[in-house]
mmCIF file with all atom_site columns, C-alpha atoms in Angstrom:
data_model
loop_
_atom_site.group_PDB
_atom_site.id
_atom_site.type_symbol
_atom_site.label_atom_id
_atom_site.label_alt_id
_atom_site.label_comp_id
_atom_site.label_asym_id
_atom_site.label_entity_id
_atom_site.label_seq_id
_atom_site.pdbx_PDB_ins_code
_atom_site.Cartn_x
_atom_site.Cartn_y
_atom_site.Cartn_z
_atom_site.occupancy
_atom_site.B_iso_or_equiv
_atom_site.pdbx_formal_charge
_atom_site.auth_seq_id
_atom_site.auth_comp_id
_atom_site.auth_asym_id
_atom_site.auth_atom_id
_atom_site.pdbx_PDB_model_num
ATOM 1   C CA . MET A 1 1   ? -4.323  78.918 -52.094 1.00 38.00 ? 7   MET A CA 1
ATOM 2   C CA . LYS A 1 2   ? -7.747  78.002 -50.665 1.00 44.00 ? 8   LYS A CA 1
ATOM 3   C CA . THR A 1 3   ? -8.271  76.459 -47.256 1.00 47.00 ? 9   THR A CA 1
ATOM 4   C CA . GLY A 1 4   ? -7.759  72.710 -47.516 1.00 46.00 ? 10  GLY A CA 1
ATOM 5   C CA . GLU A 1 5   ? -5.434  72.823 -50.542 1.00 51.00 ? 11  GLU A CA 1
ATOM 6   C CA . ARG A 1 6   ? -1.887  71.418 -50.404 1.00 50.00 ? 12  ARG A CA 1
ATOM 7   C CA . THR A 1 7   ? 0.933   70.539 -52.769 1.00 53.00 ? 13  THR A CA 1
ATOM 8   C CA . PRO A 1 8   ? 1.734   66.898 -53.656 1.00 59.00 ? 14  PRO A CA 1
ATOM 9   C CA . ALA A 1 9   ? 3.530   64.890 -50.979 1.00 63.00 ? 15  ALA A CA 1
ATOM 10  C CA . ALA A 1 10  ? 7.093   63.622 -51.337 1.00 66.00 ? 16  ALA A CA 1
ATOM 11  C CA . PRO A 1 11  ? 7.730   59.929 -50.512 1.00 68.00 ? 17  PRO A CA 1
ATOM 12  C CA . ASP A 1 12  ? 10.202  60.843 -47.754 1.00 82.00 ? 18  ASP A CA 1
ATOM 13  C CA . ASP A 1 13  ? 7.613   63.111 -46.151 1.00 91.00 ? 19  ASP A CA 1
ATOM 14  C CA . ILE A 1 14  ? 5.084   60.280 -46.261 1.00 94.00 ? 20  ILE A CA 1
ATOM 15  C CA . GLY A 1 15  ? 7.463   57.929 -44.472 1.00 94.00 ? 21  GLY A CA 1
ATOM 16  C CA . ARG A 1 16  ? 8.416   60.398 -41.761 1.00 96.00 ? 22  ARG A CA 1
ATOM 17  C CA . THR A 1 17  ? 4.851   61.467 -41.131 1.00 97.00 ? 23  THR A CA 1
ATOM 18  C CA . TRP A 1 18  ? 3.581   57.893 -40.972 1.00 97.00 ? 24  TRP A CA 1
ATOM 19  C CA . ALA A 1 19  ? 6.204   57.148 -38.316 1.00 97.00 ? 25  ALA A CA 1
ATOM 20  C CA . ASP A 1 20  ? 4.935   60.172 -36.354 1.00 98.00 ? 26  ASP A CA 1
ATOM 21  C CA . VAL A 1 21  ? 1.318   58.998 -36.725 1.00 98.00 ? 27  VAL A CA 1
ATOM 22  C CA . VAL A 1 22  ? 2.174   55.563 -35.347 1.00 97.00 ? 28  VAL A CA 1
ATOM 23  C CA . ALA A 1 23  ? 4.252   57.028 -32.503 1.00 97.00 ? 29  ALA A CA 1
ATOM 24  C CA . THR A 1 24  ? 1.406   59.363 -31.534 1.00 98.00 ? 30  THR A CA 1
ATOM 25  C CA . ALA A 1 25  ? -1.136  56.541 -31.605 1.00 97.00 ? 31  ALA A CA 1
ATOM 26  C CA . ARG A 1 26  ? 1.104   54.422 -29.373 1.00 97.00 ? 32  ARG A CA 1
ATOM 27  C CA . ARG A 1 27  ? 1.535   57.364 -27.024 1.00 97.00 ? 33  ARG A CA 1
ATOM 28  C CA . SER A 1 28  ? -2.247  57.684 -26.656 1.00 97.00 ? 34  SER A CA 1
ATOM 29  C CA . THR A 1 29  ? -2.340  54.066 -25.503 1.00 96.00 ? 35  THR A CA 1
ATOM 30  C CA . ALA A 1 30  ? 0.590   54.503 -23.113 1.00 96.00 ? 36  ALA A CA 1
ATOM 31  C CA . ASP A 1 31  ? -1.063  57.594 -21.616 1.00 97.00 ? 37  ASP A CA 1
ATOM 32  C CA . HIS A 1 32  ? -4.335  55.683 -21.131 1.00 96.00 ? 38  HIS A CA 1
ATOM 33  C CA . LEU A 1 33  ? -6.302  57.959 -23.456 1.00 97.00 ? 39  LEU A CA 1
ATOM 34  C CA . VAL A 1 34  ? -7.500  54.971 -25.472 1.00 95.00 ? 40  VAL A CA 1
ATOM 35  C CA . VAL A 1 35  ? -8.064  51.265 -24.839 1.00 93.00 ? 41  VAL A CA 1
ATOM 36  C CA . GLY A 1 36  ? -7.164  48.638 -27.415 1.00 88.00 ? 42  GLY A CA 1
ATOM 37  C CA . THR A 1 37  ? -7.684  49.967 -30.938 1.00 87.00 ? 43  THR A CA 1
ATOM 38  C CA . SER A 1 38  ? -10.096 52.734 -29.968 1.00 91.00 ? 44  SER A CA 1
ATOM 39  C CA . GLY A 1 39  ? -9.338  56.290 -31.010 1.00 95.00 ? 45  GLY A CA 1
ATOM 40  C CA . ASN A 1 40  ? -7.409  57.248 -34.132 1.00 97.00 ? 46  ASN A CA 1
ATOM 41  C CA . VAL A 1 41  ? -4.702  59.594 -35.369 1.00 98.00 ? 47  VAL A CA 1
ATOM 42  C CA . SER A 1 42  ? -4.115  61.249 -38.737 1.00 98.00 ? 48  SER A CA 1
ATOM 43  C CA . ALA A 1 43  ? -1.812  63.744 -40.411 1.00 98.00 ? 49  ALA A CA 1
ATOM 44  C CA . ARG A 1 44  ? -1.953  65.504 -43.741 1.00 97.00 ? 50  ARG A CA 1
ATOM 45  C CA . VAL A 1 45  ? 0.987   65.546 -46.153 1.00 96.00 ? 51  VAL A CA 1
ATOM 46  C CA . GLY A 1 46  ? 0.239   67.422 -49.347 1.00 93.00 ? 52  GLY A CA 1
ATOM 47  C CA . ASP A 1 47  ? -2.933  65.911 -50.784 1.00 92.00 ? 53  ASP A CA 1
ATOM 48  C CA . VAL A 1 48  ? -2.629  62.684 -48.765 1.00 97.00 ? 54  VAL A CA 1
ATOM 49  C CA . VAL A 1 49  ? -4.153  62.064 -45.338 1.00 98.00 ? 55  VAL A CA 1
ATOM 50  C CA . LEU A 1 50  ? -2.270  59.376 -43.438 1.00 98.00 ? 56  LEU A CA 1
ATOM 51  C CA . VAL A 1 51  ? -4.552  57.711 -40.914 1.00 98.00 ? 57  VAL A CA 1
ATOM 52  C CA . THR A 1 52  ? -4.415  54.800 -38.495 1.00 98.00 ? 58  THR A CA 1
ATOM 53  C CA . PRO A 1 53  ? -6.145  51.672 -39.814 1.00 97.00 ? 59  PRO A CA 1
ATOM 54  C CA . SER A 1 54  ? -9.270  50.037 -38.456 1.00 95.00 ? 60  SER A CA 1
ATOM 55  C CA . GLY A 1 55  ? -8.946  47.269 -35.907 1.00 92.00 ? 61  GLY A CA 1
ATOM 56  C CA . VAL A 1 56  ? -5.140  46.936 -35.840 1.00 94.00 ? 62  VAL A CA 1
ATOM 57  C CA . PRO A 1 57  ? -3.261  47.296 -32.520 1.00 94.00 ? 63  PRO A CA 1
ATOM 58  C CA . TYR A 1 58  ? -0.836  50.190 -32.761 1.00 95.00 ? 64  TYR A CA 1
ATOM 59  C CA . ASP A 1 59  ? 2.122   48.139 -31.586 1.00 93.00 ? 65  ASP A CA 1
ATOM 60  C CA . ARG A 1 60  ? 1.753   45.952 -34.663 1.00 94.00 ? 66  ARG A CA 1
ATOM 61  C CA . LEU A 1 61  ? 2.027   48.811 -37.149 1.00 94.00 ? 67  LEU A CA 1
ATOM 62  C CA . GLY A 1 62  ? 5.279   49.233 -39.038 1.00 93.00 ? 68  GLY A CA 1
ATOM 63  C CA . PRO A 1 63  ? 6.735   51.355 -41.864 1.00 92.00 ? 69  PRO A CA 1
ATOM 64  C CA . GLY A 1 64  ? 5.070   49.222 -44.521 1.00 91.00 ? 70  GLY A CA 1
ATOM 65  C CA . ASP A 1 65  ? 1.579   49.556 -43.036 1.00 95.00 ? 71  ASP A CA 1
ATOM 66  C CA . ALA A 1 66  ? 0.941   53.175 -44.002 1.00 95.00 ? 72  ALA A CA 1
ATOM 67  C CA . VAL A 1 67  ? -2.675  53.951 -44.888 1.00 97.00 ? 73  VAL A CA 1
ATOM 68  C CA . GLY A 1 68  ? -3.407  57.042 -46.988 1.00 98.00 ? 74  GLY A CA 1
ATOM 69  C CA . VAL A 1 69  ? -6.494  58.560 -48.557 1.00 98.00 ? 75  VAL A CA 1
ATOM 70  C CA . ASP A 1 70  ? -7.234  61.666 -50.568 1.00 97.00 ? 76  ASP A CA 1
ATOM 71  C CA . LEU A 1 71  ? -9.640  64.344 -49.368 1.00 96.00 ? 77  LEU A CA 1
ATOM 72  C CA . ASP A 1 72  ? -12.527 62.540 -51.075 1.00 96.00 ? 78  ASP A CA 1
ATOM 73  C CA . GLY A 1 73  ? -11.794 59.424 -49.049 1.00 96.00 ? 79  GLY A CA 1
ATOM 74  C CA . ARG A 1 74  ? -10.341 57.365 -51.894 1.00 97.00 ? 80  ARG A CA 1
ATOM 75  C CA . GLN A 1 75  ? -7.565  55.109 -50.631 1.00 97.00 ? 81  GLN A CA 1
ATOM 76  C CA . VAL A 1 76  ? -4.300  55.946 -52.361 1.00 97.00 ? 82  VAL A CA 1
ATOM 77  C CA . LEU A 1 77  ? -1.824  54.144 -50.115 1.00 96.00 ? 83  LEU A CA 1
ATOM 78  C CA . GLY A 1 78  ? -1.723  50.809 -48.304 1.00 96.00 ? 84  GLY A CA 1
ATOM 79  C CA . GLU A 1 79  ? -3.897  47.731 -48.082 1.00 95.00 ? 85  GLU A CA 1
ATOM 80  C CA . LEU A 1 80  ? -5.288  48.034 -44.554 1.00 97.00 ? 86  LEU A CA 1
ATOM 81  C CA . ALA A 1 81  ? -8.726  49.621 -44.186 1.00 97.00 ? 87  ALA A CA 1
ATOM 82  C CA . PRO A 1 82  ? -8.715  53.207 -42.836 1.00 97.00 ? 88  PRO A CA 1
ATOM 83  C CA . THR A 1 83  ? -10.277 53.959 -39.468 1.00 97.00 ? 89  THR A CA 1
ATOM 84  C CA . SER A 1 84  ? -14.070 53.960 -39.366 1.00 96.00 ? 90  SER A CA 1
ATOM 85  C CA . GLU A 1 85  ? -13.862 57.581 -38.181 1.00 97.00 ? 91  GLU A CA 1
ATOM 86  C CA . LEU A 1 86  ? -12.437 58.702 -41.527 1.00 98.00 ? 92  LEU A CA 1
ATOM 87  C CA . PRO A 1 87  ? -15.450 60.964 -42.342 1.00 98.00 ? 93  PRO A CA 1
ATOM 88  C CA . MET A 1 88  ? -14.783 63.010 -39.196 1.00 98.00 ? 94  MET A CA 1
ATOM 89  C CA . HIS A 1 89  ? -11.085 63.427 -39.985 1.00 98.00 ? 95  HIS A CA 1
ATOM 90  C CA . LEU A 1 90  ? -11.709 64.403 -43.604 1.00 98.00 ? 96  LEU A CA 1
ATOM 91  C CA . ALA A 1 91  ? -14.404 66.900 -42.649 1.00 98.00 ? 97  ALA A CA 1
ATOM 92  C CA . VAL A 1 92  ? -11.937 68.714 -40.381 1.00 98.00 ? 98  VAL A CA 1
ATOM 93  C CA . TYR A 1 93  ? -9.206  68.766 -43.031 1.00 98.00 ? 99  TYR A CA 1
ATOM 94  C CA . ARG A 1 94  ? -11.589 70.124 -45.659 1.00 96.00 ? 100 ARG A CA 1
ATOM 95  C CA . ALA A 1 95  ? -12.878 72.885 -43.383 1.00 97.00 ? 101 ALA A CA 1
ATOM 96  C CA . THR A 1 96  ? -9.684  74.006 -41.620 1.00 96.00 ? 102 THR A CA 1
ATOM 97  C CA . ASP A 1 97  ? -5.947  74.402 -42.068 1.00 95.00 ? 103 ASP A CA 1
ATOM 98  C CA . ALA A 1 98  ? -5.304  71.485 -39.709 1.00 97.00 ? 104 ALA A CA 1
ATOM 99  C CA . ALA A 1 99  ? -2.332  69.295 -40.529 1.00 98.00 ? 105 ALA A CA 1
ATOM 100 C CA . ALA A 1 100 ? -2.889  66.738 -37.753 1.00 98.00 ? 106 ALA A CA 1
ATOM 101 C CA . ILE A 1 101 ? -5.796  65.276 -35.768 1.00 98.00 ? 107 ILE A CA 1
ATOM 102 C CA . VAL A 1 102 ? -5.909  63.218 -32.589 1.00 98.00 ? 108 VAL A CA 1
ATOM 103 C CA . HIS A 1 103 ? -9.143  61.482 -31.547 1.00 98.00 ? 109 HIS A CA 1
ATOM 104 C CA . THR A 1 104 ? -9.247  59.658 -28.197 1.00 98.00 ? 110 THR A CA 1
ATOM 105 C CA . HIS A 1 105 ? -11.639 58.066 -25.753 1.00 98.00 ? 111 HIS A CA 1
ATOM 106 C CA . ALA A 1 106 ? -9.963  59.827 -22.814 1.00 98.00 ? 112 ALA A CA 1
ATOM 107 C CA . PRO A 1 107 ? -11.875 58.728 -19.679 1.00 98.00 ? 113 PRO A CA 1
ATOM 108 C CA . HIS A 1 108 ? -12.258 62.025 -17.799 1.00 98.00 ? 114 HIS A CA 1
ATOM 109 C CA . ALA A 1 109 ? -13.136 63.989 -20.922 1.00 98.00 ? 115 ALA A CA 1
ATOM 110 C CA . THR A 1 110 ? -15.626 61.331 -21.976 1.00 98.00 ? 116 THR A CA 1
ATOM 111 C CA . ALA A 1 111 ? -17.224 61.472 -18.521 1.00 98.00 ? 117 ALA A CA 1
ATOM 112 C CA . VAL A 1 112 ? -17.536 65.256 -18.768 1.00 98.00 ? 118 VAL A CA 1
ATOM 113 C CA . SER A 1 113 ? -19.108 64.914 -22.222 1.00 98.00 ? 119 SER A CA 1
ATOM 114 C CA . THR A 1 114 ? -22.075 63.184 -20.581 1.00 98.00 ? 120 THR A CA 1
ATOM 115 C CA . LEU A 1 115 ? -22.635 65.984 -18.067 1.00 98.00 ? 121 LEU A CA 1
ATOM 116 C CA . VAL A 1 116 ? -22.377 69.356 -19.816 1.00 98.00 ? 122 VAL A CA 1
ATOM 117 C CA . ASP A 1 117 ? -22.742 71.084 -23.175 1.00 98.00 ? 123 ASP A CA 1
ATOM 118 C CA . GLU A 1 118 ? -19.495 73.013 -22.673 1.00 98.00 ? 124 GLU A CA 1
ATOM 119 C CA . VAL A 1 119 ? -16.480 72.275 -20.489 1.00 98.00 ? 125 VAL A CA 1
ATOM 120 C CA . PRO A 1 120 ? -16.701 74.634 -17.474 1.00 97.00 ? 126 PRO A CA 1
ATOM 121 C CA . LEU A 1 121 ? -13.955 77.270 -17.336 1.00 97.00 ? 127 LEU A CA 1
ATOM 122 C CA . ILE A 1 122 ? -12.008 75.552 -14.580 1.00 97.00 ? 128 ILE A CA 1
ATOM 123 C CA . HIS A 1 123 ? -8.599  76.676 -15.891 1.00 97.00 ? 129 HIS A CA 1
ATOM 124 C CA . TYR A 1 124 ? -7.115  79.276 -18.212 1.00 96.00 ? 130 TYR A CA 1
ATOM 125 C CA . MET A 1 125 ? -5.630  76.574 -20.466 1.00 95.00 ? 131 MET A CA 1
ATOM 126 C CA . ALA A 1 126 ? -8.984  76.651 -22.241 1.00 96.00 ? 132 ALA A CA 1
ATOM 127 C CA . ALA A 1 127 ? -7.465  79.584 -24.122 1.00 94.00 ? 133 ALA A CA 1
ATOM 128 C CA . ALA A 1 128 ? -4.999  77.189 -25.753 1.00 93.00 ? 134 ALA A CA 1
ATOM 129 C CA . LEU A 1 129 ? -7.959  75.515 -27.476 1.00 95.00 ? 135 LEU A CA 1
ATOM 130 C CA . GLY A 1 130 ? -9.486  78.780 -28.664 1.00 94.00 ? 136 GLY A CA 1
ATOM 131 C CA . GLY A 1 131 ? -11.960 79.314 -25.830 1.00 94.00 ? 137 GLY A CA 1
ATOM 132 C CA . PRO A 1 132 ? -14.617 77.354 -23.943 1.00 96.00 ? 138 PRO A CA 1
ATOM 133 C CA . VAL A 1 133 ? -14.602 73.784 -25.258 1.00 98.00 ? 139 VAL A CA 1
ATOM 134 C CA . ARG A 1 134 ? -17.948 72.690 -26.669 1.00 98.00 ? 140 ARG A CA 1
ATOM 135 C CA . VAL A 1 135 ? -19.525 69.229 -26.601 1.00 98.00 ? 141 VAL A CA 1
ATOM 136 C CA . ALA A 1 136 ? -20.713 67.930 -29.974 1.00 98.00 ? 142 ALA A CA 1
ATOM 137 C CA . PRO A 1 137 ? -24.104 66.161 -29.803 1.00 98.00 ? 143 PRO A CA 1
ATOM 138 C CA . TYR A 1 138 ? -24.049 62.380 -29.930 1.00 98.00 ? 144 TYR A CA 1
ATOM 139 C CA . ALA A 1 139 ? -24.197 60.595 -33.261 1.00 98.00 ? 145 ALA A CA 1
ATOM 140 C CA . LEU A 1 140 ? -23.189 57.114 -34.364 1.00 98.00 ? 146 LEU A CA 1
ATOM 141 C CA . TYR A 1 141 ? -19.433 56.777 -34.842 1.00 97.00 ? 147 TYR A CA 1
ATOM 142 C CA . GLY A 1 142 ? -18.146 56.880 -38.394 1.00 96.00 ? 148 GLY A CA 1
ATOM 143 C CA . THR A 1 143 ? -21.132 58.807 -39.749 1.00 98.00 ? 149 THR A CA 1
ATOM 144 C CA . ASP A 1 144 ? -21.427 62.051 -41.671 1.00 97.00 ? 150 ASP A CA 1
ATOM 145 C CA . GLU A 1 145 ? -23.792 63.211 -38.927 1.00 98.00 ? 151 GLU A CA 1
ATOM 146 C CA . LEU A 1 146 ? -21.056 62.931 -36.309 1.00 98.00 ? 152 LEU A CA 1
ATOM 147 C CA . ALA A 1 147 ? -18.636 64.719 -38.647 1.00 98.00 ? 153 ALA A CA 1
ATOM 148 C CA . ALA A 1 148 ? -21.098 67.602 -39.037 1.00 98.00 ? 154 ALA A CA 1
ATOM 149 C CA . HIS A 1 149 ? -21.666 67.863 -35.278 1.00 98.00 ? 155 HIS A CA 1
ATOM 150 C CA . THR A 1 150 ? -17.912 67.889 -34.738 1.00 98.00 ? 156 THR A CA 1
ATOM 151 C CA . LEU A 1 151 ? -17.332 70.728 -37.203 1.00 98.00 ? 157 LEU A CA 1
ATOM 152 C CA . ARG A 1 152 ? -19.936 72.891 -35.487 1.00 98.00 ? 158 ARG A CA 1
ATOM 153 C CA . ALA A 1 153 ? -18.386 72.234 -32.081 1.00 98.00 ? 159 ALA A CA 1
ATOM 154 C CA . LEU A 1 154 ? -14.939 73.094 -33.469 1.00 98.00 ? 160 LEU A CA 1
ATOM 155 C CA . ASP A 1 155 ? -15.982 76.457 -34.909 1.00 97.00 ? 161 ASP A CA 1
ATOM 156 C CA . GLY A 1 156 ? -13.270 78.837 -33.677 1.00 96.00 ? 162 GLY A CA 1
ATOM 157 C CA . ARG A 1 157 ? -11.715 76.063 -31.576 1.00 97.00 ? 163 ARG A CA 1
ATOM 158 C CA . THR A 1 158 ? -8.917  73.525 -31.929 1.00 97.00 ? 164 THR A CA 1
ATOM 159 C CA . GLY A 1 159 ? -10.619 70.903 -29.798 1.00 98.00 ? 165 GLY A CA 1
ATOM 160 C CA . CYS A 1 160 ? -14.004 69.595 -28.703 1.00 98.00 ? 166 CYS A CA 1
ATOM 161 C CA . LEU A 1 161 ? -15.660 66.790 -26.796 1.00 98.00 ? 167 LEU A CA 1
ATOM 162 C CA . LEU A 1 162 ? -17.904 64.248 -28.489 1.00 98.00 ? 168 LEU A CA 1
ATOM 163 C CA . ARG A 1 163 ? -20.863 63.333 -26.296 1.00 98.00 ? 169 ARG A CA 1
ATOM 164 C CA . ASN A 1 164 ? -20.682 59.820 -24.847 1.00 98.00 ? 170 ASN A CA 1
ATOM 165 C CA . HIS A 1 165 ? -17.654 59.226 -27.060 1.00 98.00 ? 171 HIS A CA 1
ATOM 166 C CA . GLY A 1 166 ? -14.403 61.114 -26.479 1.00 98.00 ? 172 GLY A CA 1
ATOM 167 C CA . THR A 1 167 ? -12.289 64.016 -27.730 1.00 98.00 ? 173 THR A CA 1
ATOM 168 C CA . LEU A 1 168 ? -10.985 65.455 -30.967 1.00 98.00 ? 174 LEU A CA 1
ATOM 169 C CA . THR A 1 169 ? -8.209  68.019 -31.281 1.00 98.00 ? 175 THR A CA 1
ATOM 170 C CA . HIS A 1 170 ? -6.268  69.317 -34.253 1.00 98.00 ? 176 HIS A CA 1
ATOM 171 C CA . GLY A 1 171 ? -3.176  71.394 -34.893 1.00 98.00 ? 177 GLY A CA 1
ATOM 172 C CA . ALA A 1 172 ? -0.391  72.338 -37.270 1.00 97.00 ? 178 ALA A CA 1
ATOM 173 C CA . THR A 1 173 ? 1.605   69.331 -36.042 1.00 98.00 ? 179 THR A CA 1
ATOM 174 C CA . LEU A 1 174 ? 0.887   66.025 -34.349 1.00 98.00 ? 180 LEU A CA 1
ATOM 175 C CA . GLU A 1 175 ? 2.726   67.285 -31.284 1.00 98.00 ? 181 GLU A CA 1
ATOM 176 C CA . ALA A 1 176 ? 0.439   70.325 -31.051 1.00 97.00 ? 182 ALA A CA 1
ATOM 177 C CA . ALA A 1 177 ? -2.703  68.262 -31.555 1.00 98.00 ? 183 ALA A CA 1
ATOM 178 C CA . TYR A 1 178 ? -1.626  65.740 -28.929 1.00 98.00 ? 184 TYR A CA 1
ATOM 179 C CA . ASP A 1 179 ? -0.724  68.454 -26.432 1.00 98.00 ? 185 ASP A CA 1
ATOM 180 C CA . ARG A 1 180 ? -4.224  69.889 -26.791 1.00 98.00 ? 186 ARG A CA 1
ATOM 181 C CA . THR A 1 181 ? -5.707  66.446 -26.190 1.00 98.00 ? 187 THR A CA 1
ATOM 182 C CA . ALA A 1 182 ? -3.661  66.048 -23.017 1.00 98.00 ? 188 ALA A CA 1
ATOM 183 C CA . GLN A 1 183 ? -4.583  69.539 -21.783 1.00 97.00 ? 189 GLN A CA 1
ATOM 184 C CA . LEU A 1 184 ? -8.271  68.906 -22.453 1.00 98.00 ? 190 LEU A CA 1
ATOM 185 C CA . GLU A 1 185 ? -8.232  65.614 -20.564 1.00 98.00 ? 191 GLU A CA 1
ATOM 186 C CA . TRP A 1 186 ? -6.408  67.301 -17.656 1.00 98.00 ? 192 TRP A CA 1
ATOM 187 C CA . MET A 1 187 ? -8.940  70.150 -17.459 1.00 98.00 ? 193 MET A CA 1
ATOM 188 C CA . CYS A 1 188 ? -11.803 67.676 -17.414 1.00 98.00 ? 194 CYS A CA 1
ATOM 189 C CA . ARG A 1 189 ? -10.106 65.686 -14.672 1.00 98.00 ? 195 ARG A CA 1
ATOM 190 C CA . VAL A 1 190 ? -9.616  68.830 -12.560 1.00 98.00 ? 196 VAL A CA 1
ATOM 191 C CA . TRP A 1 191 ? -13.246 69.862 -12.950 1.00 98.00 ? 197 TRP A CA 1
ATOM 192 C CA . LEU A 1 192 ? -14.528 66.398 -12.040 1.00 98.00 ? 198 LEU A CA 1
ATOM 193 C CA . ALA A 1 193 ? -12.282 66.316 -8.959  1.00 98.00 ? 199 ALA A CA 1
ATOM 194 C CA . ALA A 1 194 ? -13.375 69.776 -7.775  1.00 98.00 ? 200 ALA A CA 1
ATOM 195 C CA . SER A 1 195 ? -17.040 69.028 -8.459  1.00 97.00 ? 201 SER A CA 1
ATOM 196 C CA . ALA A 1 196 ? -16.884 65.884 -6.343  1.00 97.00 ? 202 ALA A CA 1
ATOM 197 C CA . VAL A 1 197 ? -16.164 67.767 -3.076  1.00 97.00 ? 203 VAL A CA 1
ATOM 198 C CA . PRO A 1 198 ? -19.373 67.559 -1.008  1.00 97.00 ? 204 PRO A CA 1
ATOM 199 C CA . GLY A 1 199 ? -21.068 70.864 -0.324  1.00 96.00 ? 205 GLY A CA 1
ATOM 200 C CA . ARG A 1 200 ? -18.714 72.890 -2.508  1.00 96.00 ? 206 ARG A CA 1
ATOM 201 C CA . ALA A 1 201 ? -18.842 74.127 -6.102  1.00 94.00 ? 207 ALA A CA 1
ATOM 202 C CA . PRO A 1 202 ? -15.725 74.923 -8.145  1.00 96.00 ? 208 PRO A CA 1
ATOM 203 C CA . THR A 1 203 ? -14.878 78.575 -8.728  1.00 97.00 ? 209 THR A CA 1
ATOM 204 C CA . LEU A 1 204 ? -14.845 79.143 -12.482 1.00 97.00 ? 210 LEU A CA 1
ATOM 205 C CA . LEU A 1 205 ? -13.201 81.781 -14.632 1.00 97.00 ? 211 LEU A CA 1
ATOM 206 C CA . THR A 1 206 ? -15.429 84.391 -16.194 1.00 96.00 ? 212 THR A CA 1
ATOM 207 C CA . PRO A 1 207 ? -15.512 84.893 -19.978 1.00 94.00 ? 213 PRO A CA 1
ATOM 208 C CA . ALA A 1 208 ? -13.757 88.235 -19.445 1.00 95.00 ? 214 ALA A CA 1
ATOM 209 C CA . GLN A 1 209 ? -10.946 86.565 -17.511 1.00 96.00 ? 215 GLN A CA 1
ATOM 210 C CA . LEU A 1 210 ? -10.501 84.007 -20.262 1.00 95.00 ? 216 LEU A CA 1
ATOM 211 C CA . ASP A 1 211 ? -10.450 86.813 -22.843 1.00 93.00 ? 217 ASP A CA 1
ATOM 212 C CA . GLU A 1 212 ? -7.506  88.350 -20.950 1.00 93.00 ? 218 GLU A CA 1
ATOM 213 C CA . VAL A 1 213 ? -5.629  85.065 -21.194 1.00 92.00 ? 219 VAL A CA 1
ATOM 214 C CA . THR A 1 214 ? -6.497  84.713 -24.872 1.00 86.00 ? 220 THR A CA 1
ATOM 215 C CA . ALA A 1 215 ? -5.145  88.198 -25.616 1.00 86.00 ? 221 ALA A CA 1
ATOM 216 C CA . LYS A 1 216 ? -1.924  87.426 -23.783 1.00 81.00 ? 222 LYS A CA 1
ATOM 217 C CA . TYR A 1 217 ? -1.689  84.041 -25.498 1.00 67.00 ? 223 TYR A CA 1
ATOM 218 C CA . ARG A 1 218 ? -1.898  85.673 -28.915 1.00 69.00 ? 224 ARG A CA 1
ATOM 219 C CA . GLY A 1 219 ? 0.681   88.279 -28.017 1.00 56.00 ? 225 GLY A CA 1
ATOM 220 C CA . TYR A 1 220 ? 3.290   86.278 -26.135 1.00 54.00 ? 226 TYR A CA 1
ATOM 221 C CA . GLY A 1 221 ? 2.767   82.594 -26.735 1.00 55.00 ? 227 GLY A CA 1
ATOM 222 C CA . GLN A 1 222 ? 0.970   79.643 -25.220 1.00 58.00 ? 228 GLN A CA 1
ATOM 223 C CA . PRO A 1 223 ? -0.215  80.004 -21.617 1.00 63.00 ? 229 PRO A CA 1
ATOM 224 C CA . GLY A 1 224 ? 1.718   77.962 -19.106 1.00 55.00 ? 230 GLY A CA 1
#
């Protein structure tokens, strides 16, 4: 089976996954990673990508509001319009084995996206995202240009920052994707806090030190 291919989705799987999508979107609001209807969440079930709709508060979404598209972007489920960031989500699903994506406007990560081209190695949890986290160049939201920038920043990674915009992480499950979002926001917050101390500069890990963590991560499980 080629990357990006899946088997058809069962109706029960659609229902369960949609409930998880809505719960994850609501969690991003509760954790202050998004404001209002900003950000978006998606998950892939077979050949269907379930995605949060455009402009609808997450607390208003119910079981009958599921929005689904195929990998070409054709709507196959629901009446609400998919998120405007659909091109970015679909690009990731086509290019990777991701089964879930979380996109937020997390404040500390967004601030860092305006300052650097790569998140400084402030903590070994960078290994959980595949290595140093890159910042995708700015492009207008919802465009193929932003999707292309995002894919390049994600090469070999499970998360990236979007300049002057936010974060995107993916994983085999919504839980994994969300955990990476939370870890990325936390790392950015730590770096900003350390960088703000007058007259001092944060001590950073070296690439070799991160490689040691990555090797251990692959052999024994997620760093913690």
